[in-house]
Coordinates of C-alpha atoms and ligand atoms in Angstrom, one line a residue:
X1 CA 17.0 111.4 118.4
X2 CA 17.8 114.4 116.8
X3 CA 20.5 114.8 114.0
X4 CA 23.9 115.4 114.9
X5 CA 26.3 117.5 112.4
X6 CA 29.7 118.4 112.8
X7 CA 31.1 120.8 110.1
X8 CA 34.6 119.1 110.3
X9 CA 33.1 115.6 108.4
X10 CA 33.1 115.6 104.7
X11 CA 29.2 114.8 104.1
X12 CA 28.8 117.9 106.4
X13 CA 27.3 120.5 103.8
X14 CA 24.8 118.2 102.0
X15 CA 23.5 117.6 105.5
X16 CA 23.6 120.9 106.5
X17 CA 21.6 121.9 103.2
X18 CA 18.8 119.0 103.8
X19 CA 18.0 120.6 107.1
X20 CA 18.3 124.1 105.9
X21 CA 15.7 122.7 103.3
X22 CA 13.3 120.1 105.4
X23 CA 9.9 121.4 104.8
X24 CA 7.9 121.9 108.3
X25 CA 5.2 123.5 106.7
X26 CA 3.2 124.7 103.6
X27 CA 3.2 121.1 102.1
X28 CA 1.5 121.1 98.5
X29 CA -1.7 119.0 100.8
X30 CA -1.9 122.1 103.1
X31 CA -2.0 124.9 100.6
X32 CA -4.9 122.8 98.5
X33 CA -7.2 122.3 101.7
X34 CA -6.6 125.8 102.4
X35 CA -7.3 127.2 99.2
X36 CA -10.9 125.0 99.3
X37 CA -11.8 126.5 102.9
X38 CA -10.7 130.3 101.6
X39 CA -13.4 129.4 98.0
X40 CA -16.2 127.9 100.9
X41 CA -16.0 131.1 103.2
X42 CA -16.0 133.6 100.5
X43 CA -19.2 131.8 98.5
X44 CA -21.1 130.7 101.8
X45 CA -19.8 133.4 104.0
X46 CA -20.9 132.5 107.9
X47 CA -22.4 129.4 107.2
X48 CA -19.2 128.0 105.6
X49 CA -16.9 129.7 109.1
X50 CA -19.6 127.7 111.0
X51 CA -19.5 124.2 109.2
X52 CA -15.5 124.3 109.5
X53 CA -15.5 125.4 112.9
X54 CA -17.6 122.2 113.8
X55 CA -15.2 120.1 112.2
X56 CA -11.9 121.7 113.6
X57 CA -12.7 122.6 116.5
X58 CA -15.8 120.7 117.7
X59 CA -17.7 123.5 118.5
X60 CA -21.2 124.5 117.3
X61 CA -22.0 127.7 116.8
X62 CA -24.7 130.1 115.2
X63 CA -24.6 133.5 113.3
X64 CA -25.1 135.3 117.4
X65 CA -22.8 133.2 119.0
X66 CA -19.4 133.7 116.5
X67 CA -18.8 136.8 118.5
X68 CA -18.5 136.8 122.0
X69 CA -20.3 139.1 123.8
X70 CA -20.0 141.4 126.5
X71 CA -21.9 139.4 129.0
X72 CA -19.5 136.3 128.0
X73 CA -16.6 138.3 128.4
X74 CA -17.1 140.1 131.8
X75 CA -17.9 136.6 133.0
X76 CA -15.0 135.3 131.9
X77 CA -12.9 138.2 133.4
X78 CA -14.1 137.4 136.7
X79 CA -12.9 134.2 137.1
X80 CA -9.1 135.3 136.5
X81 CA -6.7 135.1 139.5
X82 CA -5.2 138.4 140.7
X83 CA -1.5 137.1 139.7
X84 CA -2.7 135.8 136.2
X85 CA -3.9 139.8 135.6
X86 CA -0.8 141.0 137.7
X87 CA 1.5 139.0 135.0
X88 CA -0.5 140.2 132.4
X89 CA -0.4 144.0 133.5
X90 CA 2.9 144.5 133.8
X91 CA 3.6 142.2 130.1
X92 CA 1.3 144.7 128.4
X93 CA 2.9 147.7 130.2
X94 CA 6.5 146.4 129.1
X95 CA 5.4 145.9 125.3
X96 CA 3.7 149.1 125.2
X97 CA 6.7 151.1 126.3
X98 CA 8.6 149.0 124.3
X99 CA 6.6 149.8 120.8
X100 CA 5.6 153.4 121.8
X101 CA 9.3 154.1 120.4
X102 CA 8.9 152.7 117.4
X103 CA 6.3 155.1 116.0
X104 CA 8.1 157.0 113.2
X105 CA 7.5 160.6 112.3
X106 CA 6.4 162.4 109.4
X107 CA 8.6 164.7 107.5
X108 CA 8.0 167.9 106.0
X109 CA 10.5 170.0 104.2
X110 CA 11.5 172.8 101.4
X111 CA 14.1 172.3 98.8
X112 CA 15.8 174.2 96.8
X113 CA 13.5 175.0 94.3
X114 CA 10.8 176.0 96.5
X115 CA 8.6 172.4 96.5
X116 CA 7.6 171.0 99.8
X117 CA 8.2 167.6 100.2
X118 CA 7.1 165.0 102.7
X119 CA 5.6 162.2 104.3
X120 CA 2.7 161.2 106.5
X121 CA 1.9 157.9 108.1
X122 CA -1.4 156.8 108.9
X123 CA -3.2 153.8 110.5
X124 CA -4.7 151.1 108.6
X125 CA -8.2 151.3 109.6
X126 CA -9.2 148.1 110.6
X127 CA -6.8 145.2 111.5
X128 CA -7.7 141.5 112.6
X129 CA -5.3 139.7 114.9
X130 CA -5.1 136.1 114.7
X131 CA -4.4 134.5 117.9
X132 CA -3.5 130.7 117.8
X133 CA -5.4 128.5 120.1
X134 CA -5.3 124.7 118.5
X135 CA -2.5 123.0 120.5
X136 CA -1.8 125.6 123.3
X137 CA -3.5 129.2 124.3
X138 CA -2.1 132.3 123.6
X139 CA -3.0 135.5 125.7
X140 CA 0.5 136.7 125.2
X141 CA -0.3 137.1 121.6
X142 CA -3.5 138.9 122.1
X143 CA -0.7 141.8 123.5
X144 CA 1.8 141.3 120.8
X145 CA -0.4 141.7 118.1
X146 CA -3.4 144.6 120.0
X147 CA -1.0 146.8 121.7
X148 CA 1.9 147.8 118.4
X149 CA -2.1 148.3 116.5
X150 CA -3.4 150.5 119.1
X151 CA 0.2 152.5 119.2
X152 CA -0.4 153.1 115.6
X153 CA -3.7 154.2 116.2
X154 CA -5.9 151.6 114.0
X155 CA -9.2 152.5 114.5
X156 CA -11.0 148.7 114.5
X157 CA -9.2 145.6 115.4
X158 CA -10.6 142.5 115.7
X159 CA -9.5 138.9 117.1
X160 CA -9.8 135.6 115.5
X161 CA -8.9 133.2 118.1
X162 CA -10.3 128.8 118.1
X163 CA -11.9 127.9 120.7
X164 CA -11.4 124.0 120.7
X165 CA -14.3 122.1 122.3
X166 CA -15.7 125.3 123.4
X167 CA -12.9 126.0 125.9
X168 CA -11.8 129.4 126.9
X169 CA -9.2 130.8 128.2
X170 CA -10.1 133.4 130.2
X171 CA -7.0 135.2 130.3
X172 CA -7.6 135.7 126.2
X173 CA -10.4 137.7 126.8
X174 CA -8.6 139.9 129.5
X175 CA -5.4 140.3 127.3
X176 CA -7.9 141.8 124.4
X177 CA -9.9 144.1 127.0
X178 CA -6.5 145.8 128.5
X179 CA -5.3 145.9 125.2
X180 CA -8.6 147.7 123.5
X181 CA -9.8 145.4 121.4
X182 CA -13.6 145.7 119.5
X183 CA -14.7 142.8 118.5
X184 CA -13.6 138.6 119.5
X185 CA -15.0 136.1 117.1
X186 CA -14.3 132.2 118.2
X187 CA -13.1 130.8 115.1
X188 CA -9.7 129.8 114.0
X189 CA -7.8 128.2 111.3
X190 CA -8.1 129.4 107.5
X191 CA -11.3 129.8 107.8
X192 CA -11.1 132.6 110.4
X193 CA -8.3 134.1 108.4
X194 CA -10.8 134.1 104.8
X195 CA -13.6 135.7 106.9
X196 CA -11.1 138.6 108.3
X197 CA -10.1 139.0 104.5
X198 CA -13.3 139.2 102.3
X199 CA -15.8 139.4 105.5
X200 CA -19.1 137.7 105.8
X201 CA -22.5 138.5 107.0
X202 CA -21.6 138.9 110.6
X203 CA -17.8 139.7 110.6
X204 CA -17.2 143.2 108.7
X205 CA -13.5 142.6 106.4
X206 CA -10.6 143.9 107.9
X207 CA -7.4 145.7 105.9
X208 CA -4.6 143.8 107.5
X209 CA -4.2 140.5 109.0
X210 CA -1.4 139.8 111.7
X211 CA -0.4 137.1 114.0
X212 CA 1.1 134.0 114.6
X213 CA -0.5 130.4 113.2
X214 CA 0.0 126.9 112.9
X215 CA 0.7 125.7 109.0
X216 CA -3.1 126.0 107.7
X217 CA -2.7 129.5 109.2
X218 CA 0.1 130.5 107.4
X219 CA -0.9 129.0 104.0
X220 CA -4.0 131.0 104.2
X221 CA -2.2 134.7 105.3
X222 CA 0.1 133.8 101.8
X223 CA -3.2 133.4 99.8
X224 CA -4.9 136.5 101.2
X225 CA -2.6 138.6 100.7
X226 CA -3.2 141.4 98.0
X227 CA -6.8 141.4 99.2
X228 CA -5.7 142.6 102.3
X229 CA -2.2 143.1 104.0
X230 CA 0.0 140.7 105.7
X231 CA 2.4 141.2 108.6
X232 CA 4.3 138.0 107.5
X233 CA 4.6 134.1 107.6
X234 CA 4.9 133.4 111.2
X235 CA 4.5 129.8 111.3
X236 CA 5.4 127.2 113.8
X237 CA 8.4 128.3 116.6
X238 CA 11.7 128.2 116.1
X239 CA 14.9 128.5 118.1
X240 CA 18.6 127.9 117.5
X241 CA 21.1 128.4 120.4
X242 CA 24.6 129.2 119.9
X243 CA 26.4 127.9 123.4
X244 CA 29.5 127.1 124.5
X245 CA 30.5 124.6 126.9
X246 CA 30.4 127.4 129.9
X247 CA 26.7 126.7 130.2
X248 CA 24.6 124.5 132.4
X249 CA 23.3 121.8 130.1
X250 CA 20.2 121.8 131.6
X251 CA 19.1 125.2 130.9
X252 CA 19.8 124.6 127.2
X253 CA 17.6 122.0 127.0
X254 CA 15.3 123.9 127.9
X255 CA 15.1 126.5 126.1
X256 CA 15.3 124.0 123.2
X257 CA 12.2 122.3 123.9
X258 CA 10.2 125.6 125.0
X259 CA 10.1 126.4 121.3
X260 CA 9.9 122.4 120.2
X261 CA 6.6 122.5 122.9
X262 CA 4.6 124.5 120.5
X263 CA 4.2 122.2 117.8
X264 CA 5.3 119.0 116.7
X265 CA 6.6 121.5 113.3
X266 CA 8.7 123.3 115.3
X267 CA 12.4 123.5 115.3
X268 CA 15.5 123.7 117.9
X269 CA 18.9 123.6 116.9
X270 CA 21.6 124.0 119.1
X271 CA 25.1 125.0 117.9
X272 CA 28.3 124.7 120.5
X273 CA 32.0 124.4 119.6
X274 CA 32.0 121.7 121.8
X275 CA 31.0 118.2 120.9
X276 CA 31.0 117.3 124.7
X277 CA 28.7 119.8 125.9
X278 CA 26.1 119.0 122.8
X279 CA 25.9 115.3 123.6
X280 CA 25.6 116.4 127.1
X281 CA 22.7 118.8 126.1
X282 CA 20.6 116.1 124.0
X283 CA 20.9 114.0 127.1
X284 CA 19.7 116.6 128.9
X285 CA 16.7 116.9 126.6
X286 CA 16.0 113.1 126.5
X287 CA 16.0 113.4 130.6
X288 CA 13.6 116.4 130.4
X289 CA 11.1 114.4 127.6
X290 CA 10.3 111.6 130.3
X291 CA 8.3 114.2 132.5
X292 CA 7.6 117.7 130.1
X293 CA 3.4 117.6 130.3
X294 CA 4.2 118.4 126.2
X295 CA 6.6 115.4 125.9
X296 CA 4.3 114.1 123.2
X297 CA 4.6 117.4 120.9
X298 CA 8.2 118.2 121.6
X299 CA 9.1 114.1 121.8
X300 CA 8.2 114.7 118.1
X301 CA 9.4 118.1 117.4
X302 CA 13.0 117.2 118.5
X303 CA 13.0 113.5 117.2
X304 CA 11.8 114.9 113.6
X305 CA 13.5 118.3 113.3
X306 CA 15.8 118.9 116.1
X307 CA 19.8 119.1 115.7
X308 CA 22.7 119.6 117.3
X309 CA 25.9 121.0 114.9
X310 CA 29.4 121.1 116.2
X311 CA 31.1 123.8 114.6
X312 CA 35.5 124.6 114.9
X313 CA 34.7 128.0 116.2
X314 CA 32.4 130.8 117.2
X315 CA 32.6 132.6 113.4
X316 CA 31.7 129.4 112.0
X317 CA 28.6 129.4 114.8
X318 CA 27.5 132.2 113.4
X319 CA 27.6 131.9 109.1
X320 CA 25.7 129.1 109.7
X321 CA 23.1 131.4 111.9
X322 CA 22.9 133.5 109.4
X323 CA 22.2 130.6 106.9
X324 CA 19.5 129.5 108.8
X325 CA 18.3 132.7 109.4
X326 CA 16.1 131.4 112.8
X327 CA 13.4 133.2 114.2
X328 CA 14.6 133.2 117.8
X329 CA 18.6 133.0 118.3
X330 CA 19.7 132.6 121.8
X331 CA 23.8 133.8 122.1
X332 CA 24.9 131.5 125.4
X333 CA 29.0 132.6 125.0
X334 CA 31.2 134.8 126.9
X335 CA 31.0 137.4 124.7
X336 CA 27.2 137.6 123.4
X337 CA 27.6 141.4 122.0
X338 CA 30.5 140.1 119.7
X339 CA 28.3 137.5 118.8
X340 CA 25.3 139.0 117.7
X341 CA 27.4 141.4 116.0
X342 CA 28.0 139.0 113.3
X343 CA 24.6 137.4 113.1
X344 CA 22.1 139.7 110.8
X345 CA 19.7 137.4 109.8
X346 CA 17.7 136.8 113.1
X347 CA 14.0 138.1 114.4
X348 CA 15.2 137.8 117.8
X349 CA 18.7 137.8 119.5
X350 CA 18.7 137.2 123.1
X351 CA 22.2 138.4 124.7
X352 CA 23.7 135.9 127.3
X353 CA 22.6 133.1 129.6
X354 CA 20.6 135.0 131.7
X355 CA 18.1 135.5 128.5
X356 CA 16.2 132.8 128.0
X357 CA 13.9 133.1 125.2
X358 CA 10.9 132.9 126.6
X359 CA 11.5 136.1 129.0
X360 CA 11.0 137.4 125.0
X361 CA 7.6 135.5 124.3
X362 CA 6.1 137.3 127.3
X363 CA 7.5 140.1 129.2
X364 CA 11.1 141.1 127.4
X365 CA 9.3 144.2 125.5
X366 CA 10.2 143.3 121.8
X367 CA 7.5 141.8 119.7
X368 CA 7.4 137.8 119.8
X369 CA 6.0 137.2 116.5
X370 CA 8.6 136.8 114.8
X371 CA 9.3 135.6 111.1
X372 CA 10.0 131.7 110.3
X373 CA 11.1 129.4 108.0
X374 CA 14.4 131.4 107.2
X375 CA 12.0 134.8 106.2
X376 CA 13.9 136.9 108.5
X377 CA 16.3 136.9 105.4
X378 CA 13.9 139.2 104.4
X379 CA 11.5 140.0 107.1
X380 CA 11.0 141.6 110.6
X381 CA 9.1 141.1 113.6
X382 CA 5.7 142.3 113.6
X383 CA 6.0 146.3 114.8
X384 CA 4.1 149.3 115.0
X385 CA 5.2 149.4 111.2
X386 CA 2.8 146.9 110.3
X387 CA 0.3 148.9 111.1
X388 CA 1.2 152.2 109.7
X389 CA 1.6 153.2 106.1
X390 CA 3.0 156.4 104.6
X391 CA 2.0 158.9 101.6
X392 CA 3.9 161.1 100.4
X393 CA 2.7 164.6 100.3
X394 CA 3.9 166.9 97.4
X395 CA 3.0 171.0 96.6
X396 CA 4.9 172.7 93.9
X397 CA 5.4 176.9 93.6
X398 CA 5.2 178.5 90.1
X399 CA 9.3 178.4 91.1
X400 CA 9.4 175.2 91.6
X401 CA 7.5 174.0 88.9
X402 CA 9.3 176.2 86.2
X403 CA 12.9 174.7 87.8
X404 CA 11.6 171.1 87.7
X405 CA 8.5 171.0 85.2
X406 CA 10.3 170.7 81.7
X407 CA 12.7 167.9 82.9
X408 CA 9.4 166.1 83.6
X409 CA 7.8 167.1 80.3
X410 CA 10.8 165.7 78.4
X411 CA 10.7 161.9 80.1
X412 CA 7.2 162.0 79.3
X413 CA 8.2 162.8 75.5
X414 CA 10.6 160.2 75.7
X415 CA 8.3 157.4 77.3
X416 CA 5.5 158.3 74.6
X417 CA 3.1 159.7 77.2
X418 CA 2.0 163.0 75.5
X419 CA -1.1 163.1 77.9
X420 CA 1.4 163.0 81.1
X421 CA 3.8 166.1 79.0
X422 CA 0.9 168.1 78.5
X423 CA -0.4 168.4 82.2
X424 CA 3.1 169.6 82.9
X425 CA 3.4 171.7 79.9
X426 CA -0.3 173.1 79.8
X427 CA 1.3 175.1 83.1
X428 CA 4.3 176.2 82.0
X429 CA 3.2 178.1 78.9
X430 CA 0.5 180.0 81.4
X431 CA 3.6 180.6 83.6
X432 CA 6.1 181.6 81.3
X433 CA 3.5 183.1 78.6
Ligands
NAD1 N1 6.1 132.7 114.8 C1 5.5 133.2 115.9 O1 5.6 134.4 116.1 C2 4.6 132.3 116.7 C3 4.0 132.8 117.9 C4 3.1 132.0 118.7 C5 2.8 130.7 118.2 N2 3.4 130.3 117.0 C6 3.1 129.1 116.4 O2 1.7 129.1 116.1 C7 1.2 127.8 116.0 C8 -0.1 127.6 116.7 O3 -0.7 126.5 116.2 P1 -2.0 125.8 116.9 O4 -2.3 124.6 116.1 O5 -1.8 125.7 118.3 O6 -3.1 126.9 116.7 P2 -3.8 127.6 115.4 O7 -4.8 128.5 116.0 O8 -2.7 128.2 114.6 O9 -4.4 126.5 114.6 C9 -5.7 125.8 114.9 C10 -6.6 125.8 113.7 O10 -5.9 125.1 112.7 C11 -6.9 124.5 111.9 N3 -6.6 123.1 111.5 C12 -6.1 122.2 112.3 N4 -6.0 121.0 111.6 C13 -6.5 121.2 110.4 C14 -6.7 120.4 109.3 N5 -6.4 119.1 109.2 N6 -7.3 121.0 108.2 C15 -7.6 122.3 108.2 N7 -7.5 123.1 109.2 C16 -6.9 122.6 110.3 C17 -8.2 124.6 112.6 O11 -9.1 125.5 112.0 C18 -7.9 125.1 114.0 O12 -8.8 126.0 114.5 C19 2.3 126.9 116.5 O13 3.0 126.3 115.3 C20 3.3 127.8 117.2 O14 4.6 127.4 117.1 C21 4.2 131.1 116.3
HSO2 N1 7.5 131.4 121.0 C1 6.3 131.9 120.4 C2 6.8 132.5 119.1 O1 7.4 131.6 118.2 C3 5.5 132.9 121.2 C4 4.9 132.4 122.4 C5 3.8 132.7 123.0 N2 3.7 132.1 124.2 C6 4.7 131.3 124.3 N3 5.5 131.5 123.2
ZN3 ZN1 7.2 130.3 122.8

């Protein structure tokens, strides 16, 4: 059963704040055995990658075989249905045109005192994409991470994806070959994000690491980071679905448990202004959970961190969305635009109840990893952005430097930097002299 709030009882907020606060992830236990596998890969390097991957994932493998190889993967493409690559095709098609517009431009200009200014964006030279593939495979991530790099223009990218038990799903492979990527190592978990991070004899460090994970996954990203770059923390799924009662139950449901699916960590919340329909919804889960091939990971999901809050009104619907900040938030009202007007603090909005979210996990366009655990307070989808980063470009005139130059030699005076005053002043005595 999952919790049931309404924002009219007394004891609502102290509820309301223990969910906002339930930790799904990044337990103290989590972050020590990650920090233990990040020490082993960086002292043993491959040998270290290959010892955990044997105990994860139950796979043995050898310095030659952590990559796979072009052999492997034209096998492997051959064995994909014409639909599967169809589906494929026309989802990397979508999400390129969809992050080909995000590609800022650089600037250039000349003010008043004769200095050109600007900026210039540039690719990160090598990125690795993590691609999850512990509880379910993901070749929709292979596009969401490969295409917005290659947009950008990095140079090297390179997948970590597990391979549990040795099985592969073709359809990864496929989704990093249309989407130009190098290199494909078979390894997964912290481990594969330590050896993208500090490299080892066989797998050459990257500068940024992207993608979605489960909680290991995560806890390792917010350990790398500094050593290399981080998209964000885009732990286990979310959703939270603002409805009213002009909705099929049914379709609710769903949509609740295809985020609850993905992990037993994951989290659905449904929010209606309508006690009625929101009972009817969890009974349309419960009905669902007796036959959903995932009942046992979304059973669990939905019992643990499900809920279902009945709010007074629509406004009230969306401060708390905003509190909760969700990864995906799914606007099922007459109005959606109005809606999503007042939510800001969202990765994802999808617009009306012909959107379900998972048109945005694979074909939609936008980007679908998405912040979690409330960090799209702060944070955005992963974007051509992540790859890029900008230097500013500066070139002063004798002008320029005459108009601007002592104001900089006095804040040097004043912060007691006589070095920093005399580069600047060193030129304007030749100038002026
Ligand atoms: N936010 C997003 O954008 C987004 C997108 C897609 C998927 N996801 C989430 O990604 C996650 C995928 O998780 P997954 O488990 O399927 O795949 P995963 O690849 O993230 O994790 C599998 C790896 O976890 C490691 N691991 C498992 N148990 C461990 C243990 N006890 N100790 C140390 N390491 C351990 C193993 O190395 C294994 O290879 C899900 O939570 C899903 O909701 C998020
Ligand atoms: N919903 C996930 C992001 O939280 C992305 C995904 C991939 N495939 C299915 N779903
Ligand atoms: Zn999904």
């Amino acid at each position: 059963m999952p919790q049931f709030l309404d924002s009219r009882q007394p004891d609502f907020e102290t509820a309301f704040a223990a969910l906002l606060g339930a930790k799904r992830e990044d337990s103290p236990d989590v972050d020590a055995v990650v920090a233990d596998i990040i020490a082993d890969v960086r002292t043993r390097g491959d040998a270290a990658v290959i010892e955990l991957t044997e105990r994860f994932d139950r796979i043995t493998l050898t310095p030659q075989t952590l990559r796979f190889s072009a052999e492997e993967i034209a096998q492997a493409l051959e064995e994909v249905p014409a639909p599967e690559r169809a589906a494929l095709e026309l989802a990397a098609a979508r999400i390129r045109a969809y992050h080909e517009r995000q590609m800022p431009q650089d600037a250039d200009w000349t003010d008043d005192t004769g200095a050109r200014l600007g900026w210039r964006w540039s690719a990160v030279s090598a990125a690795g994409l993590y691609v999850p593939g512990g509880l379910a495979s993901y070749p929709s991530s292979v596009l969401m991470n490969a295409i917005p790099a290659k947009v950008a223009g990095v140079g090297r990218l390179a997948i970590a994806v597990p391979t549990p038990d040795g099985q592969v799903n073709p359809l990864v492979l496929l989704a990093a070959q249309i989407s130009g990527v190098d290199e494909v190592y078979r390894i997964g978990g912290a481990q594969a994000i330590a050896a993208l991070a500090y490299g080892t004899d066989t797998i050459a460090p990257v500068d940024k690491i992207t993608g979605p994970g489960n909680a290991f996954v995560a806890a390792a990203k917010r350990r790398v980071f500094g050593k290399v770059g981080i998209d964000m923390i885009a732990g286990p799924s979310e959703i939270l679905v603002i409805a009213d009662r002009d909705n099929d139950p049914d379709w609710i449901a769903l949509d609740l448990l295809s985020q609850a699916e993905h992990d037993e960590s994951a989290q659905s919340i449904l929010i209606t202004d309508d006690a009625g329909f929101g009972r009817a919804v969890a009974d349309a889960v419960d009905k669902r959970l007796e036959t959903l091939e995932r009942r046992a990971i979304a059973g669990v999901s939905w019992r643990d961190f499900g809920a279902v809050i009945t709010v007074s009104d629509l406004d009230e619907a969306a401060a708390l969305s905003n509190r909760i900040a969700p990864e995906h938030l799914e606007l099922c009202v007459a109005d959606p635009e109005a809606l999503a007007a007042k939510t800001v603090h969202a990765g994802a909005i999808f617009l009306g109840q012909y959107t379900p979210e998972a048109i945005g996990d694979y074909v939609g366009g936008p980007n679908h990893v998405l912040p979690t655990a409330r960090s799209a307070r702060f944070s955005s989808g992963l974007s051509v952005m992540d790859f890029l980063k900008r230097t500013t470009l500066s070139r002063m005139t004798p002008e320029a430097l005459r108009a601007i130059g002592p104001a900089a030699a006095q804040l040097a005076r004043s912060e007691s930097l006589e070095a920093h005053g005399l580069s600047v002043q060193a030129r304007l005595d030749r100038l002026n002299g």
